Short mmCIF file of C-alpha atoms and ligand atoms in Angstrom, two decimals:
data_model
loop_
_atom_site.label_atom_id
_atom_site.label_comp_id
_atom_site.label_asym_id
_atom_site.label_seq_id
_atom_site.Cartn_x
_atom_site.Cartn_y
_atom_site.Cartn_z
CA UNK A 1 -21.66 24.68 -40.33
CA UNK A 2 -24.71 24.48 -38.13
CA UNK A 3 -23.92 23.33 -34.90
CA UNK A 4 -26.43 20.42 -33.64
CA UNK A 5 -27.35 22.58 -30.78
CA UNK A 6 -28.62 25.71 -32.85
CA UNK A 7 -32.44 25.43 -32.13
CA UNK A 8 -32.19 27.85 -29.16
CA UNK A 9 -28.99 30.53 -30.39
CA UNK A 10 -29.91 33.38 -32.49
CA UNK A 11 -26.12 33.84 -33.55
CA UNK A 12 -23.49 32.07 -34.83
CA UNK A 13 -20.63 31.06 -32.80
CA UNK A 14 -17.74 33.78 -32.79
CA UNK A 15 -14.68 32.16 -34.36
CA UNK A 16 -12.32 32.46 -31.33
CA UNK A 17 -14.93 30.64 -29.05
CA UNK A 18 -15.53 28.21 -31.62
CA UNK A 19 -12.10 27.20 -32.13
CA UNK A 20 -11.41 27.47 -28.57
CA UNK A 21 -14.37 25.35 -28.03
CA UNK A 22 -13.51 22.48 -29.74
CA UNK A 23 -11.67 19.18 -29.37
CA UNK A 24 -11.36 17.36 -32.21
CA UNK A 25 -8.32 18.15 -32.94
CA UNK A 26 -7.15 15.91 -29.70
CA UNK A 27 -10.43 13.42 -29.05
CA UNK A 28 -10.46 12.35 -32.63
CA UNK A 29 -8.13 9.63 -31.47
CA UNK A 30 -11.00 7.46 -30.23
CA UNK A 31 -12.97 7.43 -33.35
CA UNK A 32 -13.00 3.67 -32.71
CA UNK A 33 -14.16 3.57 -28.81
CA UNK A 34 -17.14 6.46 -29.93
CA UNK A 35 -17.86 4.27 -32.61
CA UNK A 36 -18.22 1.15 -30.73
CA UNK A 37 -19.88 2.86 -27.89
CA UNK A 38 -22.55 4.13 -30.19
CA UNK A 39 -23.16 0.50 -31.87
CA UNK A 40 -23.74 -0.98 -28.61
CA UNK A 41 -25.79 1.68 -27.65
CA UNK A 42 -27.95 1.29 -31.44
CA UNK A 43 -27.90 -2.51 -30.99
CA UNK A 44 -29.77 -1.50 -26.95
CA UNK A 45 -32.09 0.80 -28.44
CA UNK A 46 -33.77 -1.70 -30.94
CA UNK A 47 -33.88 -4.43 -28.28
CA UNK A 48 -35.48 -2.52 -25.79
CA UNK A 49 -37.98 -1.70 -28.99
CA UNK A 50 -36.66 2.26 -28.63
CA UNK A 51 -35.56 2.38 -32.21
CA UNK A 52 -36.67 0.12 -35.05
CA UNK A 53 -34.85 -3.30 -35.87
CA UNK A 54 -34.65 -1.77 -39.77
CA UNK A 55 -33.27 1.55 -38.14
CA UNK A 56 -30.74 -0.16 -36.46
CA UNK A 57 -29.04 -1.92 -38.62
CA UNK A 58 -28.87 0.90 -41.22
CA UNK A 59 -27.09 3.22 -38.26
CA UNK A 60 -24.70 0.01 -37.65
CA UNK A 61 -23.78 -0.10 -41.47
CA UNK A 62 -23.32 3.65 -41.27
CA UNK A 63 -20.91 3.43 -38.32
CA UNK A 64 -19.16 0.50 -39.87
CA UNK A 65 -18.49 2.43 -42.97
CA UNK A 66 -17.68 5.73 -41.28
CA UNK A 67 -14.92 3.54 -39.36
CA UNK A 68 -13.82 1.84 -42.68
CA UNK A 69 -13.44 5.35 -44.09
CA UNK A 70 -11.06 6.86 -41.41
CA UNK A 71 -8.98 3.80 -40.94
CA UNK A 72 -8.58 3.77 -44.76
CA UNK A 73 -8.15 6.98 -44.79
CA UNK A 74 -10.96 8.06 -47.16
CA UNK A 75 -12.36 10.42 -44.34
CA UNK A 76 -10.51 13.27 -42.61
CA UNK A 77 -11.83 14.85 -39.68
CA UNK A 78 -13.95 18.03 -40.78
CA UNK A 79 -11.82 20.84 -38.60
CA UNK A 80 -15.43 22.35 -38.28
CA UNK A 81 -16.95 19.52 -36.01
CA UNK A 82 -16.68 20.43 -32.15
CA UNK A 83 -15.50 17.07 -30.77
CA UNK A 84 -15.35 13.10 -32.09
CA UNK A 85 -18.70 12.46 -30.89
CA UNK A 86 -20.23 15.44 -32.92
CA UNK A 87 -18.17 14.81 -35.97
CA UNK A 88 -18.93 10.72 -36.21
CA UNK A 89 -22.68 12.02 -35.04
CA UNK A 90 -23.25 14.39 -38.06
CA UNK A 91 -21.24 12.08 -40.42
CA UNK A 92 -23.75 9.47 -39.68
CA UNK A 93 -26.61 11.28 -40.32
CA UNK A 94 -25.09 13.08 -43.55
CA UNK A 95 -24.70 9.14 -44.95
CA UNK A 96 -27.99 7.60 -43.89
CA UNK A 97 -30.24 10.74 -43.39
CA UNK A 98 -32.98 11.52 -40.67
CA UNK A 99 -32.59 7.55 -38.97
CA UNK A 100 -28.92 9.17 -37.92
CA UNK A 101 -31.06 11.53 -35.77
CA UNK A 102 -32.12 8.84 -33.77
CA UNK A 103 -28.59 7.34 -32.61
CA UNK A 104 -28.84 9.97 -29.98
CA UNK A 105 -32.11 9.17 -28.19
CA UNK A 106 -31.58 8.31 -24.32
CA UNK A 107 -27.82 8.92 -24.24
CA UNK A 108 -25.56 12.44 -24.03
CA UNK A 109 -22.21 13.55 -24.88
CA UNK A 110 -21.83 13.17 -21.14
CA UNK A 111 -21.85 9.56 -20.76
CA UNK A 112 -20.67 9.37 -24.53
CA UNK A 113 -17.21 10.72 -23.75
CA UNK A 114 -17.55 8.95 -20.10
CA UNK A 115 -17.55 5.57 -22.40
CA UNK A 116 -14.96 6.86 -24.63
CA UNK A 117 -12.41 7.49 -22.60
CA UNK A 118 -12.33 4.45 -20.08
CA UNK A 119 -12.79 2.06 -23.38
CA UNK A 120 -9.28 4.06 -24.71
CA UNK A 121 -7.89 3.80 -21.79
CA UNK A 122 -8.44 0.24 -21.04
CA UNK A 123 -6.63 -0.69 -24.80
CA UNK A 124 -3.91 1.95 -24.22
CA UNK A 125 -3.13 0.05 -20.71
CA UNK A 126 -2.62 -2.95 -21.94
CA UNK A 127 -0.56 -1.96 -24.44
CA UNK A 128 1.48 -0.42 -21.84
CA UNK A 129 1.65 -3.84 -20.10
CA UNK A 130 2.80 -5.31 -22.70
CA UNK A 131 5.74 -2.78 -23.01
CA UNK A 132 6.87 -3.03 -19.68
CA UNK A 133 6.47 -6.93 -20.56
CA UNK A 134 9.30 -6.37 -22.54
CA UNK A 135 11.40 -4.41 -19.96
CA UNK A 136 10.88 -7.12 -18.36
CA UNK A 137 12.19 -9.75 -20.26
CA UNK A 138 15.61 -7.89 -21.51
CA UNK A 139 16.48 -7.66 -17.37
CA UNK A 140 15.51 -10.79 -16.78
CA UNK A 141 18.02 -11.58 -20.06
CA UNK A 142 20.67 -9.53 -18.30
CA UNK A 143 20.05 -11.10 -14.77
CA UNK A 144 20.45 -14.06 -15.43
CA UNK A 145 24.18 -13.59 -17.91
CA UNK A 146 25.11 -12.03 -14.82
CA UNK A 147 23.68 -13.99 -11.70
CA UNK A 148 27.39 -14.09 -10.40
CA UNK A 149 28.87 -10.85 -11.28
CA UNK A 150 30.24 -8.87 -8.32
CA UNK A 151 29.95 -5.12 -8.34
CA UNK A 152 29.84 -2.81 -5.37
CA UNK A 153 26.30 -1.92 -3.86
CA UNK A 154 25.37 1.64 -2.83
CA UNK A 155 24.16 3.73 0.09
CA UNK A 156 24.56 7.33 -0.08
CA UNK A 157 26.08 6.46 -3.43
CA UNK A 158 29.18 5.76 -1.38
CA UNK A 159 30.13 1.60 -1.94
CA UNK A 160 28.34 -0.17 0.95
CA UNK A 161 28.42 -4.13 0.20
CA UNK A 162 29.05 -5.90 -2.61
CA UNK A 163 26.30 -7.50 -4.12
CA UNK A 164 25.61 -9.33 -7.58
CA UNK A 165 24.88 -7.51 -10.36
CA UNK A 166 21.42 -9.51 -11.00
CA UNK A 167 20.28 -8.62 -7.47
CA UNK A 168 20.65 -4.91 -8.65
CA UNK A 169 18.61 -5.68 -11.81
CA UNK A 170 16.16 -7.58 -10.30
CA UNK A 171 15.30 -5.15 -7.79
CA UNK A 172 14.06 -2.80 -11.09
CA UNK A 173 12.22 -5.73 -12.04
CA UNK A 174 10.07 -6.12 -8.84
CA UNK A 175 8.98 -2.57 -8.93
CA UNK A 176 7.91 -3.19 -12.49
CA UNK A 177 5.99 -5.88 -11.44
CA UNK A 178 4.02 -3.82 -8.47
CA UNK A 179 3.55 -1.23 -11.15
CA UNK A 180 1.55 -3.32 -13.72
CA UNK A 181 -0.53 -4.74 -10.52
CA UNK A 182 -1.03 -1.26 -9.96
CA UNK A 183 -2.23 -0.55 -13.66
CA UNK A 184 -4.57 -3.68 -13.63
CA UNK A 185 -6.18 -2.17 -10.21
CA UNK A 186 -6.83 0.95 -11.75
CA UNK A 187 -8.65 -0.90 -14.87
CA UNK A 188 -10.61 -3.01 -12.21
CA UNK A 189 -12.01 -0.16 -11.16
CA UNK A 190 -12.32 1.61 -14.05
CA UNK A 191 -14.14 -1.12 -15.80
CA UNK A 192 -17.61 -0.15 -15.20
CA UNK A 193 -19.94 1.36 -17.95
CA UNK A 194 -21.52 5.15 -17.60
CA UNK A 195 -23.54 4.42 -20.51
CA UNK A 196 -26.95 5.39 -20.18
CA UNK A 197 -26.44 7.77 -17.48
CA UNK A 198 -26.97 10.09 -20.10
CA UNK A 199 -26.57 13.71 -18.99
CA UNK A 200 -26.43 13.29 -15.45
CA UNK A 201 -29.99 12.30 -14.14
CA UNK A 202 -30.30 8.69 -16.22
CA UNK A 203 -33.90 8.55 -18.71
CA UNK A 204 -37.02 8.22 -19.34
CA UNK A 205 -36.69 5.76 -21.64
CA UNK A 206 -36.35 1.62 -20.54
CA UNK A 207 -32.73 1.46 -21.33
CA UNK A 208 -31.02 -1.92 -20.91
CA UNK A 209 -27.71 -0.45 -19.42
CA UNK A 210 -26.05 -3.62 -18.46
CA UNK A 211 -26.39 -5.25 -21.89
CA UNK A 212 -24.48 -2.09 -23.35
CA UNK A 213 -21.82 -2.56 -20.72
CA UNK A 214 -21.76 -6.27 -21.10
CA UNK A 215 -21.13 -5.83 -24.96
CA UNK A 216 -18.46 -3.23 -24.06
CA UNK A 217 -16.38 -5.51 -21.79
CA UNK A 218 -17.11 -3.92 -19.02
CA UNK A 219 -17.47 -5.80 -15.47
CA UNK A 220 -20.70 -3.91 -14.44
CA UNK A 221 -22.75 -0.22 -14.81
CA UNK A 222 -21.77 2.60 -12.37
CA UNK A 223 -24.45 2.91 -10.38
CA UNK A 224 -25.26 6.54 -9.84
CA UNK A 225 -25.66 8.53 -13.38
CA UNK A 226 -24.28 11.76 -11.68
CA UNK A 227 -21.04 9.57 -10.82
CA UNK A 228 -20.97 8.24 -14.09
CA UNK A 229 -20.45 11.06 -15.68
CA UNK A 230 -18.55 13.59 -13.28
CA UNK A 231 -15.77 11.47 -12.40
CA UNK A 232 -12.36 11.36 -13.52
CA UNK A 233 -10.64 9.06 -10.76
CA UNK A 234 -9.90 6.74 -13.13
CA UNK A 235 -7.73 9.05 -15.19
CA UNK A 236 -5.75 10.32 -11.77
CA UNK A 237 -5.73 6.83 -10.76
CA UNK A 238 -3.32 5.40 -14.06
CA UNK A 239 -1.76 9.06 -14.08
CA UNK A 240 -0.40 8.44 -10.61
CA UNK A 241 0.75 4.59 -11.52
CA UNK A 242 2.23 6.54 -15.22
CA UNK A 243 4.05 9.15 -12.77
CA UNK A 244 5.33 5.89 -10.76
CA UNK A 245 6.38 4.06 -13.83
CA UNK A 246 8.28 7.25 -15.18
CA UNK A 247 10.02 7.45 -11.54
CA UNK A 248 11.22 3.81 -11.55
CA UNK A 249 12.18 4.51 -15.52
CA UNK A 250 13.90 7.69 -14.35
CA UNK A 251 15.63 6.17 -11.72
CA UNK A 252 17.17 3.41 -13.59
CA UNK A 253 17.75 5.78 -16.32
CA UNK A 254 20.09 8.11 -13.53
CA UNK A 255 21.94 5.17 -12.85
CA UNK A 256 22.46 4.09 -16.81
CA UNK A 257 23.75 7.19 -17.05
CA UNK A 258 26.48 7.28 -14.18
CA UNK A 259 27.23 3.75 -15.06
CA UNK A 260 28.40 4.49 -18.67
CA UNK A 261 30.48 7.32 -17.70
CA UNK A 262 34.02 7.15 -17.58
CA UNK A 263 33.84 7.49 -13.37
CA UNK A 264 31.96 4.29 -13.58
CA UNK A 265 32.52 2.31 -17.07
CA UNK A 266 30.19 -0.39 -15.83
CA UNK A 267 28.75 -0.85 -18.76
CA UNK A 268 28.92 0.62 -22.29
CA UNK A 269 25.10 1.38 -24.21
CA UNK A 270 25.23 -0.11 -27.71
CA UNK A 271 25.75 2.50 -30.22
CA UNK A 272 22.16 2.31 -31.58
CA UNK A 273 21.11 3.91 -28.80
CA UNK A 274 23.53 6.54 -27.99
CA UNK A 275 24.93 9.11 -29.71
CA UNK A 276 27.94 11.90 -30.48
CA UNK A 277 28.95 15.58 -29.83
CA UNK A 278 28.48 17.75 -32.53
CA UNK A 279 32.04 19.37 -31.56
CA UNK A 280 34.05 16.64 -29.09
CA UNK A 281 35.29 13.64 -31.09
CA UNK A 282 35.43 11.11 -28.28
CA UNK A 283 31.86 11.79 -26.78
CA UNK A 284 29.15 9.29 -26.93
CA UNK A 285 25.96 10.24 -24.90
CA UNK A 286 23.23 7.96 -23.16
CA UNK A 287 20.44 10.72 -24.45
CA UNK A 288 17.72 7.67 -24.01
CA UNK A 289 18.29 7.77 -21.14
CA UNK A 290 18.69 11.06 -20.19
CA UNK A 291 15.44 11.56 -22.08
CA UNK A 292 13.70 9.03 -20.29
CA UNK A 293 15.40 10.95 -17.07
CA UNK A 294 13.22 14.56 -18.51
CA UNK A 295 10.31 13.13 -19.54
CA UNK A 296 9.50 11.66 -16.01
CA UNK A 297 8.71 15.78 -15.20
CA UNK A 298 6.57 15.61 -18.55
CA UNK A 299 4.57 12.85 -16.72
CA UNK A 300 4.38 14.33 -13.32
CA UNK A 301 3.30 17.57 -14.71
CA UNK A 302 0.06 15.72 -16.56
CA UNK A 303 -0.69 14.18 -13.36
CA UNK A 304 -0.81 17.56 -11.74
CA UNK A 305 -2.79 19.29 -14.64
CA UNK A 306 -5.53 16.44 -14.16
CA UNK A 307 -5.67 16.45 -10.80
CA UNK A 308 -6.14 20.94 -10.90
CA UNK A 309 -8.91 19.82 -13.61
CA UNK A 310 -10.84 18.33 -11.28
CA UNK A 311 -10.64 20.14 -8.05
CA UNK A 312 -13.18 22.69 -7.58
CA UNK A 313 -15.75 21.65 -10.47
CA UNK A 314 -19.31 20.84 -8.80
CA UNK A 315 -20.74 18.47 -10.16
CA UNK A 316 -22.24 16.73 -12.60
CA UNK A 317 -20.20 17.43 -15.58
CA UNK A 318 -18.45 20.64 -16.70
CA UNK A 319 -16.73 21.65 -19.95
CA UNK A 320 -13.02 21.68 -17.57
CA UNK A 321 -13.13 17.86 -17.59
CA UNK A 322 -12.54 18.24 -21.86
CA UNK A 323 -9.09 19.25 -20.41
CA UNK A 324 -8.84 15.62 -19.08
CA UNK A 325 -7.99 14.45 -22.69
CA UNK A 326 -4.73 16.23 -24.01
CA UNK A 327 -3.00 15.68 -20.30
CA UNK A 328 -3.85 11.81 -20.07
CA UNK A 329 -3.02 11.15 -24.37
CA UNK A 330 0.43 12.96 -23.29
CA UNK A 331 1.55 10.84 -20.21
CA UNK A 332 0.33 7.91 -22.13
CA UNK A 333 2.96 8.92 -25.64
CA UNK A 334 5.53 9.90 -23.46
CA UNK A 335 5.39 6.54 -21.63
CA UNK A 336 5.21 4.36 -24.34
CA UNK A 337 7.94 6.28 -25.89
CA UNK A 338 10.05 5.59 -22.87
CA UNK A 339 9.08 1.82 -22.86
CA UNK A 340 9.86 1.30 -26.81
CA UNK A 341 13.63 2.79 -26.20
CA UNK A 342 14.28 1.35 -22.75
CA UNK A 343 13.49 -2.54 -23.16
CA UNK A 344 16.25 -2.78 -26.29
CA UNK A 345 18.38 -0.16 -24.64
CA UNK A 346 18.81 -2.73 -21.83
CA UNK A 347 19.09 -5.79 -22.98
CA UNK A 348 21.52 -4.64 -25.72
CA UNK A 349 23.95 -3.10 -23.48
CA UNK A 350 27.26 -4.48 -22.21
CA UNK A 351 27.89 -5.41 -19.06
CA UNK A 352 32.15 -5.12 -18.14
CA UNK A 353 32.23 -7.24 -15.33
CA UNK A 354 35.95 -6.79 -14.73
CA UNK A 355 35.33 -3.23 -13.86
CA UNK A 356 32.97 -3.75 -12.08
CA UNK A 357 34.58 -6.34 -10.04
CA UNK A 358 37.08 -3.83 -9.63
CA UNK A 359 35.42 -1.72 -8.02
CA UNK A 360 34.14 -3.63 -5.08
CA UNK A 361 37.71 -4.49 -4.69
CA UNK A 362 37.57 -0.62 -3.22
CA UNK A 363 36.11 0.95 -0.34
CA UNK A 364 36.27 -1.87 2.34
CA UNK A 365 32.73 -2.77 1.02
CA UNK A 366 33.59 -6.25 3.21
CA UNK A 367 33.82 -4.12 6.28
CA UNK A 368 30.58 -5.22 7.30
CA UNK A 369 31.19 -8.92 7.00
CA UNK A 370 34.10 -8.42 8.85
CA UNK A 371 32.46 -7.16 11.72
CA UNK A 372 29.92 -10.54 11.27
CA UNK A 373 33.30 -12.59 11.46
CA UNK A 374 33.74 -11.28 15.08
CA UNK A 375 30.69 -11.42 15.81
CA UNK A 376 30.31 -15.11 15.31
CA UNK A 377 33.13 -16.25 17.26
CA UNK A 378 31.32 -14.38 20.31
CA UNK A 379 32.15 -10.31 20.25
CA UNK A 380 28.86 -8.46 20.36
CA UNK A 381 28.06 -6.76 17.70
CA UNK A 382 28.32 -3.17 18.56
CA UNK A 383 31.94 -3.83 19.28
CA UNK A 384 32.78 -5.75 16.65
CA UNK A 385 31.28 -2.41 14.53
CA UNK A 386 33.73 -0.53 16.12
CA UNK A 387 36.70 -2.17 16.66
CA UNK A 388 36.57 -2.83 12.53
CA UNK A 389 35.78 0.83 11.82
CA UNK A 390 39.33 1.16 13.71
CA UNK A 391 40.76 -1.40 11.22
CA UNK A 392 39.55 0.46 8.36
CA UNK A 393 40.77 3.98 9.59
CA UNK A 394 44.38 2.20 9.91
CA UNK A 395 44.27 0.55 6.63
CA UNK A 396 43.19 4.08 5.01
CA UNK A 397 45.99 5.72 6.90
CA UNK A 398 48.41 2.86 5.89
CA UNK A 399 47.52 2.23 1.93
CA UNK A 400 46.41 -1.14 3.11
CA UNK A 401 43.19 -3.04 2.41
CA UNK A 402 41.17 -5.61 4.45
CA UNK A 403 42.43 -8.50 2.07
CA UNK A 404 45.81 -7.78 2.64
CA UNK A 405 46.59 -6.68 5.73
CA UNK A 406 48.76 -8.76 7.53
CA UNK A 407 47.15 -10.77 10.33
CA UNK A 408 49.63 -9.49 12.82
CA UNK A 409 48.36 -6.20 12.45
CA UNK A 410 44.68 -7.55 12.78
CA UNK A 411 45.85 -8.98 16.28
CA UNK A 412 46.26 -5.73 17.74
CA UNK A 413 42.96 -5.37 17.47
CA UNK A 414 41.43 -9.13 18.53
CA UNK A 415 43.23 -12.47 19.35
CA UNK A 416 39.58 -13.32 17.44
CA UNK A 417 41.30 -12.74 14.38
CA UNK A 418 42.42 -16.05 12.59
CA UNK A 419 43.87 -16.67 9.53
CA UNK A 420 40.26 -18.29 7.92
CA UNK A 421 39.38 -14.60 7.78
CA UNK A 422 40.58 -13.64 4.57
CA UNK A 423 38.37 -16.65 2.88
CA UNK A 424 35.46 -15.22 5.30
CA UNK A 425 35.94 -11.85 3.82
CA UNK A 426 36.47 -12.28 -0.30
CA UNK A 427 33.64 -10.69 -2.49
CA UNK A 428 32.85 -14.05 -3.54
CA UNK A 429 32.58 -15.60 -0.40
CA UNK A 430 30.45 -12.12 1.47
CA UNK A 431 28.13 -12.61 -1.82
CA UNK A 432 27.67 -15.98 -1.18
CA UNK A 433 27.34 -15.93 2.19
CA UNK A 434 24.47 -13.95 2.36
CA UNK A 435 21.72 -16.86 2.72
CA UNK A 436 19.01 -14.49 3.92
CA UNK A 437 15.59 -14.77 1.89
CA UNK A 438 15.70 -11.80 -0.65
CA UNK A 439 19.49 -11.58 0.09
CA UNK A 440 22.17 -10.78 -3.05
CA UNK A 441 23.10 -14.84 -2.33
CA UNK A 442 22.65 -16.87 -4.97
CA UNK A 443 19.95 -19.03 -4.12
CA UNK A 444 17.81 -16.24 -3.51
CA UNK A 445 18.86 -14.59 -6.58
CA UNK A 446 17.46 -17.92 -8.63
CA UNK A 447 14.42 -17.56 -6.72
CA UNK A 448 13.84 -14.01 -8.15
CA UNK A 449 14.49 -15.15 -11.43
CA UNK A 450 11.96 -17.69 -11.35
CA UNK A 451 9.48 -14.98 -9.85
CA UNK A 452 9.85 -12.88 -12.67
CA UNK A 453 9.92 -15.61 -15.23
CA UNK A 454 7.06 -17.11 -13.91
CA UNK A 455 5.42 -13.69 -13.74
CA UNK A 456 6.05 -12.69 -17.35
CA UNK A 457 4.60 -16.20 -18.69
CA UNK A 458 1.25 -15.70 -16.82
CA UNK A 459 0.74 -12.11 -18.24
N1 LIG B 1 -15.85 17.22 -25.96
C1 LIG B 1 -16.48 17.07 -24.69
C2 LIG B 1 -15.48 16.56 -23.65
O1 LIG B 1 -14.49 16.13 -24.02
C3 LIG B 1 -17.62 16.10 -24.78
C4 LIG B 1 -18.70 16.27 -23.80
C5 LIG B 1 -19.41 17.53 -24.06
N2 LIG B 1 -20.59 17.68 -23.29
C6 LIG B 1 -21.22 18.84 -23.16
N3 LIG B 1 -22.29 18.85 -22.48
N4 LIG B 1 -20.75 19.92 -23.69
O2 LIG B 1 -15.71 16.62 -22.48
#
């Protein structure tokens, strides 16, 4: 097939370089935005008087059919073309004849793909909102069946305090909720139209840009051409709040993990989303989540392979930035994947409360509020810290814990020590005695709820 460019080549492409040349293969996934971009851009042309009113309108019906076509399926992508904006170019013109020729007066594939790829991305990040909506929602679900549910907190994965086990969730929901703010920064600035820039210098022609980029949706133009189309930010931008997503993801996914294991047996995954050993009987596996726990590297990795993209290419544009395309359409599938198996992963699993409860029965986890106890009825607190950390070496030496060791024994250590201390030092009563804002307490844990819920109905 003749290539659009041939006037000035001699020779044909060789094969290799052809195929190694092209994208279509990958950027045929925004037929729609190229589409689109291109009717606004038609729709500019005639009102500025650049193209007829009569010429218009038969390259809209064109570009309305060609759309028709692919989402119906009638039209495949012809493996020849070099990229989307070629293919729907050539398409055009073999429909309508010569008035196709015209669509391409005062633009470039420059500011074309520049279009293309902030209008995908813009509809591909809200869709991801609206996954992470539903993370959202199923720990809200599970925060709120369990606002009172004791389980031992971690440092150092060693058991620290004991907190609820809605506190825990809820601290997975707040970093949720910085990471869409992050995504809708990113799309703030992304939002601006290149269209028009055209290669890199701008035209000749009187182009209207900012009634293409007001019938695009986007907040503005960007106003230097050789910006408009050189720049990438935008894609390292959402790749770095992706990467941050797949962290978060990953890091809840780690603890999924050591939660359904035997060691743990806080909570069991519902069998839709786990499965077996092909060889041990008894096994069942939280692959989501390990999944979820690998792909975060998959993400990271894209990330890294736009940022290398970038670095080092002068400007204006440069046939490296095609590379932008199969890195960002990769973090994006991977993350949505995640999303889709996460949100029903959570809010279907169960939550055994008794083992967890359990646990924080272990591993003096009220040594701290022990020390408070002192502390209160006048011993500073550095002493206080030590004189427990004496308790709990006895009790470890003796079998005993802080619950049940007799208050004799405490009086060795402090006349302080009254019998009101074991009430002072239950799980229930440490959890809600912590009155702190942002605390594990329960008043602050119904404020978080509220947060979230409030924060998931204004989305
Ligand atoms: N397929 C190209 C890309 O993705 C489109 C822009 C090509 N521009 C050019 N001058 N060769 O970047």
């Amino acid at each position: 097939m003749e290539k659009m460019w041939a006037g000035r080549f001699s020779k044909e492409l060789n094969k290799e370089a052809d195929d190694f040349n092209s994208s279509l293969r990958f950027d045929c996934r925004m037929y729609k935005q190229d589409i689109t971009g291109s009717l606004s851009h038609a729709a500019m042309l005639a009102k500025q008087g650049i193209i007829s009113a009569a010429d218009c309108e038969k390259i809209s019906d064109g570009l309305c059919s060609i759309l028709e076509d692919i989402e119906a399926g009638r039209l495949s992508f012809d493996a020849d073309a070099e990229d989307i904006h070629m293919f729907i170019e050539s398409e055009l013109t073999k429909r309508i004849g010569d008035v196709g020729k015209r669509l391409h007066t005062a633009r470039s594939r420059n500011d074309q793909v520049a279009v293309d790829i902030r209008l995908y991305l813009r509809d591909e990040t809200e869709e991801i909102i609206t996954l992470i909506k539903s993370l959202l929602e199923a720990i809200l679900e599970q925060a709120q069946a369990h606002k009172t549910d004791i389980m031992p907190g971690y440092t150092h994965l060693q058991r620290a305090q004991p907190i609820t086990f809605a506190h825990h969730l809820l601290a997975y929901a707040m970093m949720f909720i910085r990471d869409i703010g992050r995504l809708k920064d990113a799309v703030g600035r992304m939002n601006y139209s290149p269209l028009g820039s055209c290669a890199l210098s701008g035209t000749t022609y009187d182009t209207d840009r900012y009634y293409t980029a007001e019938k695009l949706g986007f907040d503005g133009i960007t106003l230097n051409s050789i910006d408009g189309v050189s720049d990438r930010d935008f894609c390292v931008e959402l790749m770095s709040a992706f990467a941050l997503i797949m962290t978060h993801l990953s890091r809840f996914s780690e603890e999924i993990i050591l939660w359904s294991s035997w060691e743990f047996k806080f909570i069991e995954l519902d069998d839709s989303f786990t499965t077996g050993s092909s060889i041990m009987p008894q096994k069942k596996n939280p692959d989501m989540a390990e999944l979820v726990r690998g792909k975060t590297g998959r993400v990271y990795g894209d990330l890294f392979t736009m940022l290398t993209v970038l670095k080092g290419t002068p400007l204006a544009y440069n046939k490296d930035m095609q590379e932008d395309k199969e890195c960002i359409f990769d973090s994006i599938d991977t993350l949505k994947q995640c999303l889709k198996v996460f949100a029903p992963m959570i809010s279907t699993m169960r939550v055994l409360t008794n083992n967890m409860h359990t646990a924080a029965q272990k591993g003096f986890i009220n040594a701290t509020d022990l020390a408070d106890y002192l502390t209160k009825k006048g011993m500073p607190f550095r002493t206080a810290y030590k004189t427990v950390g004496q308790i709990v070496a006895f009790c470890i030496e003796n079998n005993l814990v802080l619950e049940t060791m007799p208050i004799k024994d405490y009086n060795k250590y402090s006349e302080l020590f009254q019998e009101d201390l074991y009430d002072e030092i239950s799980l229930e009563t440490c959890v809600a005695k912590r009155i702190s804002a942002g605390s594990t307490g329960i008043e602050s844990v119904e404020k978080q709820i509220a947060y979230v819920g409030t924060f998931i109905q204004k989305l």
